[in-house]
């Protein structure tokens, strides 16, 4: 009887371990980025392997409000029309999110900001756009959908253009870079299992 219980305990432990590792397996490229960054950001940040990315010395921070929400930025001189390319994370259990954000310069007074938010728990990616209007030293952020669409129409920017901006930065830069610093199971053209919601899909 004791022998049977011992064997049963070992089997249960093995199944539990296998289930744990199966659940923790990244389901898509954004899972990979989230998990690998969470492992490395307090010790030897994985993004430090890319010379285009700035990992600030203050990361990680001892500040409780910043300790679990680090970010890295791309150097601004990489692209002519794109700036403020940021990758950010929130490793707190309630949030478990990451994001990619970048600005596309339209003219000296207007920028288009594309925000890509990923929920690690829900395995979902949300792509959104807002307009930043610059007057003097102030910036006015417009995220009301009808106002955003109005600005885009004014500048002749279509949904196809927004897809192009997204592809240029997220697919051809951020995710491509990820695949050079990490042996990814996925690629910029094969995200894996992720639900994608695009704000401008039917514009």
Coordinates of N, CA and C in Angstrom, one line a residue:
X1 N 0.8 -1.2 0.0 CA 0.0 0.0 0.0 C 0.9 1.3 0.0
X2 N 1.9 1.2 0.9 CA 2.8 2.4 1.0 C 3.5 2.6 -0.3
X3 N 3.9 1.5 -1.0 CA 4.6 1.6 -2.2 C 3.7 2.2 -3.3
X4 N 2.4 1.8 -3.3 CA 1.5 2.4 -4.3 C 1.3 3.9 -4.1
X5 N 1.2 4.3 -2.8 CA 1.0 5.7 -2.5 C 2.3 6.5 -2.9
X6 N 3.4 5.9 -2.7 CA 4.7 6.5 -3.1 C 4.7 6.7 -4.6
X7 N 4.4 5.7 -5.4 CA 4.3 5.8 -6.9 C 3.3 6.8 -7.3
X8 N 2.1 6.8 -6.7 CA 1.1 7.8 -7.0 C 1.5 9.2 -6.8
X9 N 2.2 9.4 -5.6 CA 2.7 10.8 -5.3 C 3.7 11.2 -6.3
X10 N 4.6 10.3 -6.8 CA 5.6 10.7 -7.8 C 4.9 11.0 -9.1
X11 N 3.9 10.3 -9.5 CA 3.2 10.5 -10.7 C 2.5 11.9 -10.7
X12 N 1.8 12.1 -9.5 CA 1.1 13.4 -9.4 C 2.1 14.6 -9.5
X13 N 3.3 14.4 -8.8 CA 4.3 15.5 -8.9 C 4.8 15.7 -10.3
X14 N 5.0 14.6 -11.0 CA 5.5 14.7 -12.4 C 4.5 15.4 -13.3
X15 N 3.2 15.0 -13.1 CA 2.1 15.6 -13.9 C 2.0 17.1 -13.6
X16 N 2.1 17.4 -12.3 CA 2.0 18.9 -11.9 C 3.1 19.7 -12.5
X17 N 4.3 19.1 -12.5 CA 5.5 19.9 -13.0 C 5.3 20.1 -14.5
X18 N 4.9 19.0 -15.2 CA 4.6 19.1 -16.7 C 3.6 20.1 -17.0
X19 N 2.5 20.1 -16.2 CA 1.4 21.1 -16.4 C 1.9 22.5 -16.2
X20 N 2.7 22.7 -15.2 CA 3.2 24.0 -14.8 C 4.0 24.6 -16.0
X21 N 4.9 23.7 -16.5 CA 5.8 24.2 -17.6 C 5.0 24.3 -18.9
X22 N 4.0 23.5 -19.1 CA 3.1 23.7 -20.3 C 2.4 25.0 -20.3
X23 N 1.8 25.3 -19.1 CA 1.1 26.6 -18.9 C 2.0 27.8 -19.1
X24 N 3.3 27.7 -18.7 CA 4.2 28.8 -18.8 C 4.9 28.9 -20.1
X25 N 4.7 27.9 -21.0 CA 5.2 28.0 -22.4 C 4.6 29.2 -23.1
X26 N 5.5 30.1 -23.7 CA 5.0 31.3 -24.4 C 4.1 30.8 -25.5
X27 N 2.9 31.5 -25.6 CA 2.0 31.1 -26.7 C 2.2 32.0 -27.9
X28 N 3.0 33.1 -27.8 CA 3.2 34.0 -28.9 C 4.4 34.8 -28.7
X29 N 4.8 35.6 -29.6 CA 6.1 36.4 -29.5 C 6.0 37.4 -28.4
X30 N 4.8 37.9 -28.1 CA 4.7 38.9 -27.1 C 4.8 38.3 -25.7
X31 N 4.3 37.0 -25.6 CA 4.6 36.2 -24.4 C 6.1 36.1 -24.1
X32 N 6.8 35.7 -25.2 CA 8.2 35.6 -25.1 C 8.9 36.8 -24.5
X33 N 8.6 37.9 -25.1 CA 9.2 39.2 -24.7 C 8.8 39.5 -23.3
X34 N 7.6 39.3 -22.9 CA 7.2 39.6 -21.5 C 7.9 38.7 -20.5
X35 N 7.9 37.4 -20.8 CA 8.5 36.4 -19.9 C 10.0 36.6 -19.8
X36 N 10.7 36.7 -20.9 CA 12.2 36.8 -20.9 C 12.6 38.2 -20.2
X37 N 11.9 39.2 -20.5 CA 12.2 40.5 -19.8 C 12.0 40.4 -18.3
X38 N 10.9 39.8 -17.9 CA 10.6 39.7 -16.5 C 11.7 38.9 -15.8
X39 N 12.3 37.9 -16.5 CA 13.4 37.1 -15.9 C 14.7 38.0 -15.8
X40 N 14.9 38.8 -16.8 CA 16.2 39.4 -16.9 C 16.4 40.9 -16.4
X41 N 15.2 41.6 -16.3 CA 15.3 43.1 -16.2 C 16.0 43.5 -14.9
X42 N 16.0 42.7 -13.8 CA 16.6 43.2 -12.6 C 18.1 42.8 -12.5
X43 N 18.5 42.0 -13.4 CA 19.9 41.5 -13.3 C 20.7 41.9 -14.6
X44 N 20.4 41.3 -15.7 CA 21.1 41.6 -16.9 C 20.1 41.7 -18.1
X45 N 19.6 42.9 -18.2 CA 18.5 43.2 -19.2 C 18.8 42.7 -20.6
X46 N 17.9 41.8 -21.1 CA 18.1 41.2 -22.4 C 18.2 42.2 -23.5
X47 N 17.5 43.4 -23.3 CA 17.6 44.4 -24.4 C 18.9 45.1 -24.5
X48 N 19.7 45.0 -23.5 CA 21.1 45.5 -23.5 C 21.9 44.9 -24.6
X49 N 21.5 43.8 -25.2 CA 22.2 43.2 -26.3 C 22.1 43.9 -27.6
X50 N 21.1 44.9 -27.7 CA 20.9 45.6 -28.9 C 21.4 47.1 -28.8
X51 N 22.3 47.5 -29.7 CA 22.9 48.8 -29.5 C 22.0 49.9 -29.9
X52 N 20.9 49.6 -30.5 CA 19.9 50.7 -30.9 C 19.0 51.0 -29.7
X53 N 19.0 50.2 -28.6 CA 18.1 50.4 -27.5 C 18.8 50.9 -26.3
X54 N 18.2 51.9 -25.7 CA 18.8 52.5 -24.5 C 18.2 51.9 -23.2
X55 N 19.0 51.2 -22.4 CA 18.6 50.7 -21.2 C 19.2 51.6 -20.1
X56 N 18.3 52.4 -19.5 CA 18.8 53.4 -18.5 C 19.4 52.7 -17.3
X57 N 20.4 53.3 -16.7 CA 21.1 52.7 -15.5 C 20.1 52.6 -14.3
X58 N 19.0 53.4 -14.3 CA 18.1 53.4 -13.2 C 17.2 52.1 -13.2
X59 N 17.3 51.4 -14.3 CA 16.5 50.2 -14.4 C 17.3 49.0 -13.9
X60 N 16.9 48.3 -12.9 CA 15.7 48.4 -12.1 C 15.7 49.5 -11.1
X61 N 14.6 50.0 -10.7 CA 14.5 51.1 -9.7 C 14.1 50.5 -8.4
X62 N 14.6 51.1 -7.3 CA 14.1 50.8 -6.0 C 12.8 51.4 -5.6
X63 N 12.4 52.4 -6.4 CA 11.2 53.1 -6.2 C 10.0 52.1 -6.4
X64 N 9.2 52.0 -5.3 CA 8.1 51.0 -5.4 C 7.2 51.2 -6.5
X65 N 6.9 52.4 -6.9 CA 6.0 52.7 -8.0 C 6.6 52.3 -9.4
X66 N 7.9 52.2 -9.5 CA 8.6 52.0 -10.7 C 9.2 50.6 -10.8
X67 N 9.3 49.9 -9.7 CA 10.1 48.7 -9.6 C 9.6 47.6 -10.6
X68 N 8.3 47.5 -10.7 CA 7.7 46.5 -11.6 C 7.2 47.0 -12.9
X69 N 7.5 48.3 -13.2 CA 7.0 48.8 -14.5 C 8.1 49.5 -15.3
X70 N 9.2 48.8 -15.6 CA 10.3 49.3 -16.4 C 10.0 49.6 -17.8
X71 N 10.9 50.3 -18.5 CA 10.8 50.5 -19.9 C 12.1 50.8 -20.6
X72 N 12.2 50.5 -21.9 CA 13.4 50.9 -22.6 C 13.0 51.7 -23.8
X73 N 14.0 52.5 -24.3 CA 13.6 53.3 -25.5 C 14.7 53.1 -26.6
X74 N 14.2 53.3 -27.8 CA 15.1 53.3 -29.0 C 15.8 54.6 -29.1
X75 N 17.0 54.6 -29.7 CA 17.6 55.9 -30.0 C 16.8 56.7 -31.0
X76 N 16.7 58.0 -30.9 CA 15.9 58.8 -31.8 C 16.4 59.0 -33.2
X77 N 17.7 58.6 -33.4 CA 18.3 58.9 -34.7 C 18.2 57.7 -35.7
X78 N 17.4 56.7 -35.3 CA 17.4 55.5 -36.2 C 16.5 55.8 -37.4
X79 N 15.4 56.5 -37.2 CA 14.5 56.8 -38.3 C 14.3 58.3 -38.5
X80 N 14.0 58.7 -39.7 CA 13.8 60.2 -40.0 C 12.4 60.7 -39.4
X81 N 11.4 59.9 -39.6 CA 10.0 60.4 -39.3 C 9.4 59.8 -38.0
X82 N 10.2 58.9 -37.4 CA 9.6 58.2 -36.2 C 10.5 58.6 -35.0
X83 N 9.8 58.8 -33.8 CA 10.5 59.2 -32.6 C 9.8 58.5 -31.4
X84 N 10.5 58.6 -30.3 CA 9.9 58.1 -29.0 C 9.4 56.7 -29.1
X85 N 10.2 55.8 -29.6 CA 9.9 54.4 -29.7 C 10.2 53.8 -28.3
X86 N 9.1 53.3 -27.6 CA 9.3 52.9 -26.2 C 8.7 51.5 -26.1
X87 N 9.4 50.6 -25.3 CA 8.8 49.3 -24.9 C 8.7 49.4 -23.4
X88 N 7.5 49.1 -22.9 CA 7.3 49.2 -21.5 C 6.6 48.0 -21.0
X89 N 6.7 47.7 -19.6 CA 6.2 46.5 -19.0 C 5.6 46.8 -17.7
X90 N 4.6 46.0 -17.3 CA 4.1 46.1 -15.9 C 4.0 44.6 -15.4
X91 N 4.9 44.3 -14.5 CA 5.0 42.9 -14.1 C 4.2 42.6 -12.8
X92 N 3.4 43.6 -12.4 CA 2.5 43.3 -11.2 C 1.5 42.3 -11.6
X93 N 1.1 41.5 -10.6 CA 0.1 40.4 -10.9 C -1.2 40.9 -11.4
X94 N -1.7 42.0 -10.9 CA -2.9 42.5 -11.4 C -2.9 43.0 -12.8
X95 N -1.8 43.5 -13.2 CA -1.7 44.1 -14.6 C -1.2 43.1 -15.6
X96 N 0.1 42.7 -15.5 CA 0.7 41.8 -16.4 C 0.5 42.2 -17.8
X97 N 1.0 43.4 -18.1 CA 0.9 44.0 -19.5 C 2.2 44.4 -20.0
X98 N 2.3 44.6 -21.3 CA 3.4 45.3 -21.9 C 2.9 46.2 -23.1
X99 N 3.7 47.1 -23.5 CA 3.3 48.0 -24.6 C 4.5 48.4 -25.5
X100 N 4.1 48.7 -26.7 CA 5.1 49.4 -27.6 C 4.4 50.7 -28.1
X101 N 5.1 51.7 -28.0 CA 4.5 53.0 -28.4 C 5.5 53.8 -29.3
X102 N 5.0 54.5 -30.3 CA 5.9 55.3 -31.1 C 5.1 56.4 -31.7
X103 N 5.9 57.5 -32.1 CA 5.3 58.7 -32.7 C 5.8 58.8 -34.2
X104 N 4.8 59.1 -35.0 CA 5.1 59.4 -36.4 C 4.9 60.9 -36.6
X105 N 6.0 61.5 -37.1 CA 5.9 63.0 -37.3 C 5.3 63.3 -38.6
X106 N 4.2 64.1 -38.6 CA 3.5 64.5 -39.8 C 4.0 65.8 -40.3
X107 N 4.0 66.8 -39.4 CA 4.7 68.1 -39.7 C 5.1 68.6 -38.3
X108 N 5.6 69.8 -38.3 CA 6.2 70.4 -37.1 C 5.2 70.5 -35.9
X109 N 3.9 70.5 -36.3 CA 2.9 70.7 -35.2 C 2.0 69.5 -34.9
X110 N 2.2 68.4 -35.6 CA 1.3 67.3 -35.4 C 2.1 66.0 -35.5
X111 N 1.8 65.1 -34.5 CA 2.4 63.8 -34.5 C 1.2 62.7 -34.4
X112 N 1.4 61.6 -35.0 CA 0.5 60.5 -34.8 C 1.2 59.5 -33.8
X113 N 0.5 59.2 -32.8 CA 1.1 58.2 -31.8 C 0.3 56.9 -31.9
X114 N 1.0 55.8 -32.2 CA 0.5 54.5 -32.2 C 0.8 53.8 -31.0
X115 N -0.2 53.2 -30.3 CA 0.0 52.5 -29.0 C -0.4 51.0 -29.2
X116 N 0.5 50.1 -28.9 CA 0.2 48.7 -29.0 C 0.3 48.1 -27.6
X117 N -0.9 47.7 -27.0 CA -0.9 47.1 -25.7 C -1.1 45.6 -25.7
X118 N -0.3 44.9 -24.9 CA -0.5 43.5 -24.9 C -0.8 43.0 -23.4
X119 N -1.9 42.2 -23.3 CA -2.3 41.6 -22.1 C -1.7 40.2 -22.0
X120 N -0.8 40.0 -21.0 CA -0.2 38.7 -20.9 C -1.2 37.6 -20.4
X121 N -2.1 38.1 -19.6 CA -3.1 37.1 -19.0 C -4.2 36.8 -20.1
X122 N -4.6 37.7 -20.9 CA -5.6 37.5 -21.9 C -5.1 37.1 -23.2
X123 N -3.8 37.2 -23.4 CA -3.2 36.8 -24.7 C -3.8 37.7 -25.8
X124 N -3.9 39.0 -25.6 CA -4.6 39.8 -26.6 C -3.7 41.1 -26.8
X125 N -3.8 41.5 -28.1 CA -3.0 42.7 -28.5 C -4.0 43.7 -29.0
X126 N -3.8 44.9 -28.5 CA -4.7 46.0 -28.9 C -3.9 47.1 -29.6
X127 N -4.3 47.5 -30.8 CA -3.6 48.6 -31.5 C -4.5 49.8 -31.6
X128 N -4.0 50.9 -31.1 CA -4.7 52.2 -31.0 C -3.9 53.3 -31.5
X129 N -4.6 54.4 -31.9 CA -3.9 55.6 -32.4 C -4.5 56.9 -31.8
X130 N -3.6 57.8 -31.6 CA -4.0 59.2 -31.1 C -3.2 60.2 -31.8
X131 N -3.7 61.5 -31.7 CA -3.0 62.6 -32.4 C -2.5 63.5 -31.3
X132 N -1.3 64.0 -31.5 CA -0.6 64.9 -30.6 C -0.5 66.2 -31.4
X133 N -1.1 67.3 -30.9 CA -1.0 68.6 -31.5 C -0.1 69.5 -30.7
X134 N 0.9 70.0 -31.3 CA 1.9 70.8 -30.6 C 1.7 72.3 -30.8
X135 N 1.6 73.1 -29.8 CA 1.5 74.5 -29.9 C 2.4 75.1 -28.9
X136 N 3.5 75.7 -29.4 CA 4.5 76.3 -28.5 C 5.1 75.2 -27.7
X137 N 5.1 75.4 -26.4 CA 5.7 74.4 -25.5 C 4.7 73.4 -25.0
X138 N 3.4 73.5 -25.4 CA 2.4 72.6 -24.9 C 2.0 71.5 -26.0
X139 N 1.6 70.3 -25.5 CA 1.2 69.2 -26.3 C -0.3 68.9 -25.9
X140 N -1.1 68.8 -26.9 CA -2.5 68.4 -26.7 C -2.8 67.0 -27.3
X141 N -3.1 66.1 -26.4 CA -3.3 64.7 -26.8 C -4.8 64.5 -27.1
X142 N -5.0 64.0 -28.3 CA -6.4 63.8 -28.8 C -6.6 62.3 -29.0
X143 N -7.5 61.7 -28.2 CA -7.8 60.3 -28.4 C -9.2 60.0 -28.7
X144 N -10.0 61.0 -28.7 CA -11.4 60.9 -29.1 C -11.5 60.4 -30.6
X145 N -12.1 59.3 -30.8 CA -12.0 58.6 -32.1 C -12.5 59.5 -33.3
X146 N -13.6 60.2 -33.1 CA -14.0 61.0 -34.3 C -13.1 62.2 -34.5
X147 N -12.5 62.7 -33.5 CA -11.5 63.8 -33.7 C -10.2 63.3 -34.3
X148 N -9.8 62.1 -33.9 CA -8.6 61.5 -34.5 C -8.8 61.2 -35.9
X149 N -10.0 60.7 -36.3 CA -10.3 60.4 -37.7 C -10.3 61.7 -38.5
X150 N -10.8 62.7 -37.9 CA -10.9 64.0 -38.6 C -9.5 64.5 -38.9
X151 N -8.6 64.5 -37.9 CA -7.2 64.9 -38.2 C -6.5 64.0 -39.2
X152 N -6.8 62.7 -39.2 CA -6.2 61.8 -40.2 C -6.6 62.2 -41.6
X153 N -7.9 62.4 -41.7 CA -8.5 62.8 -43.0 C -7.9 64.1 -43.5
X154 N -7.7 65.0 -42.6 CA -7.1 66.3 -42.9 C -5.7 66.2 -43.5
X155 N -5.0 65.2 -43.0 CA -3.6 65.0 -43.5 C -3.5 63.8 -44.5
X156 N -4.7 63.3 -44.9 CA -4.7 62.3 -46.0 C -4.1 61.0 -45.5
X157 N -4.3 60.7 -44.2 CA -3.7 59.4 -43.6 C -4.8 58.4 -43.6
X158 N -4.6 57.3 -44.2 CA -5.6 56.2 -44.3 C -5.3 55.1 -43.3
X159 N -6.3 54.1 -43.2 CA -6.0 53.0 -42.3 C -4.9 52.2 -42.8
X160 N -4.7 52.1 -44.2 CA -3.6 51.4 -44.8 C -2.3 52.1 -44.4
X161 N -2.2 53.4 -44.3 CA -1.0 54.1 -43.8 C -0.7 53.7 -42.4
X162 N -1.7 53.7 -41.5 CA -1.5 53.3 -40.1 C -1.0 51.9 -40.0
X163 N -1.5 51.0 -40.9 CA -0.9 49.6 -40.9 C 0.5 49.6 -41.3
X164 N 0.9 50.5 -42.2 CA 2.2 50.6 -42.7 C 3.2 51.1 -41.6
X165 N 2.7 52.2 -40.8 CA 3.5 52.7 -39.7 C 3.7 51.6 -38.7
X166 N 2.7 50.9 -38.4 CA 2.8 49.7 -37.4 C 3.8 48.7 -37.9
X167 N 3.6 48.3 -39.2 CA 4.5 47.3 -39.7 C 6.0 47.7 -39.7
X168 N 6.2 49.0 -40.1 CA 7.6 49.5 -40.1 C 8.3 49.5 -38.8
X169 N 7.6 49.9 -37.7 CA 8.2 49.9 -36.4 C 8.0 48.6 -35.6
X170 N 6.8 48.1 -35.5 CA 6.6 46.9 -34.7 C 7.2 45.7 -35.3
X171 N 6.8 45.4 -36.6 CA 7.2 44.2 -37.2 C 8.7 44.2 -37.7
X172 N 9.0 45.3 -38.4 CA 10.3 45.4 -39.1 C 11.5 45.9 -38.2
X173 N 11.1 46.4 -37.0 CA 12.1 46.9 -36.1 C 12.1 46.2 -34.8
X174 N 11.0 46.4 -34.0 CA 11.0 45.8 -32.6 C 11.0 44.3 -32.6
X175 N 10.1 43.7 -33.4 CA 10.0 42.2 -33.4 C 11.2 41.6 -34.1
X176 N 11.7 42.2 -35.2 CA 12.8 41.7 -35.9 C 14.1 41.8 -35.0
X177 N 14.2 42.9 -34.2 CA 15.3 43.0 -33.3 C 15.2 41.9 -32.2
X178 N 14.0 41.7 -31.7 CA 13.8 40.6 -30.7 C 14.3 39.3 -31.2
X179 N 14.0 39.0 -32.5 CA 14.4 37.7 -33.0 C 15.9 37.6 -33.2
X180 N 16.6 38.7 -33.2 CA 18.1 38.7 -33.3 C 18.8 38.5 -31.9
X181 N 18.1 39.0 -30.8 CA 18.7 38.9 -29.5 C 18.1 37.6 -28.7
X182 N 17.1 37.0 -29.3 CA 16.5 35.9 -28.6 C 16.1 34.8 -29.6
X183 N 16.4 33.6 -29.3 CA 16.1 32.5 -30.2 C 14.6 32.2 -30.2
X184 N 13.8 33.0 -30.9 CA 12.4 33.0 -30.8 C 11.8 31.8 -31.6
X185 N 10.6 31.3 -31.1 CA 9.9 30.3 -31.8 C 9.0 30.9 -32.8
X186 N 8.9 32.3 -32.7 CA 7.9 33.0 -33.6 C 8.7 34.0 -34.5
X187 N 8.0 34.9 -35.2 CA 8.6 35.8 -36.1 C 7.7 37.0 -36.3
X188 N 8.2 38.1 -36.9 CA 7.4 39.2 -37.2 C 6.2 38.9 -38.1
X189 N 6.3 37.8 -38.8 CA 5.2 37.4 -39.7 C 4.3 36.3 -39.1
X190 N 4.8 35.7 -38.0 CA 4.1 34.6 -37.3 C 4.1 34.9 -35.8
X191 N 3.1 35.6 -35.3 CA 3.1 36.0 -33.9 C 2.8 34.8 -33.0
X192 N 2.2 33.8 -33.5 CA 1.7 32.7 -32.7 C 0.2 32.9 -32.3
X193 N -0.2 32.4 -31.1 CA -1.6 32.4 -30.7 C -1.9 33.7 -29.9
X194 N -2.4 34.7 -30.6 CA -2.7 36.0 -30.0 C -4.0 36.6 -30.6
X195 N -4.8 37.1 -29.8 CA -6.0 37.8 -30.3 C -5.7 39.3 -30.6
X196 N -5.9 39.7 -31.8 CA -5.5 41.1 -32.2 C -6.8 42.0 -32.5
X197 N -6.8 43.1 -31.8 CA -7.9 44.1 -32.0 C -7.2 45.4 -32.6
X198 N -7.7 45.9 -33.7 CA -7.1 47.1 -34.3 C -8.2 48.1 -34.4
X199 N -7.9 49.2 -33.7 CA -8.9 50.3 -33.6 C -9.3 50.8 -35.0
X200 N -8.4 50.9 -35.9 CA -8.7 51.6 -37.2 C -9.0 50.6 -38.3
X201 N -9.3 49.3 -37.9 CA -9.5 48.3 -38.9 C -10.6 48.6 -39.9
X202 N -11.7 49.2 -39.5 CA -12.8 49.5 -40.4 C -12.9 51.0 -40.7
X203 N -11.9 51.8 -40.6 CA -11.9 53.2 -40.9 C -11.9 53.4 -42.4

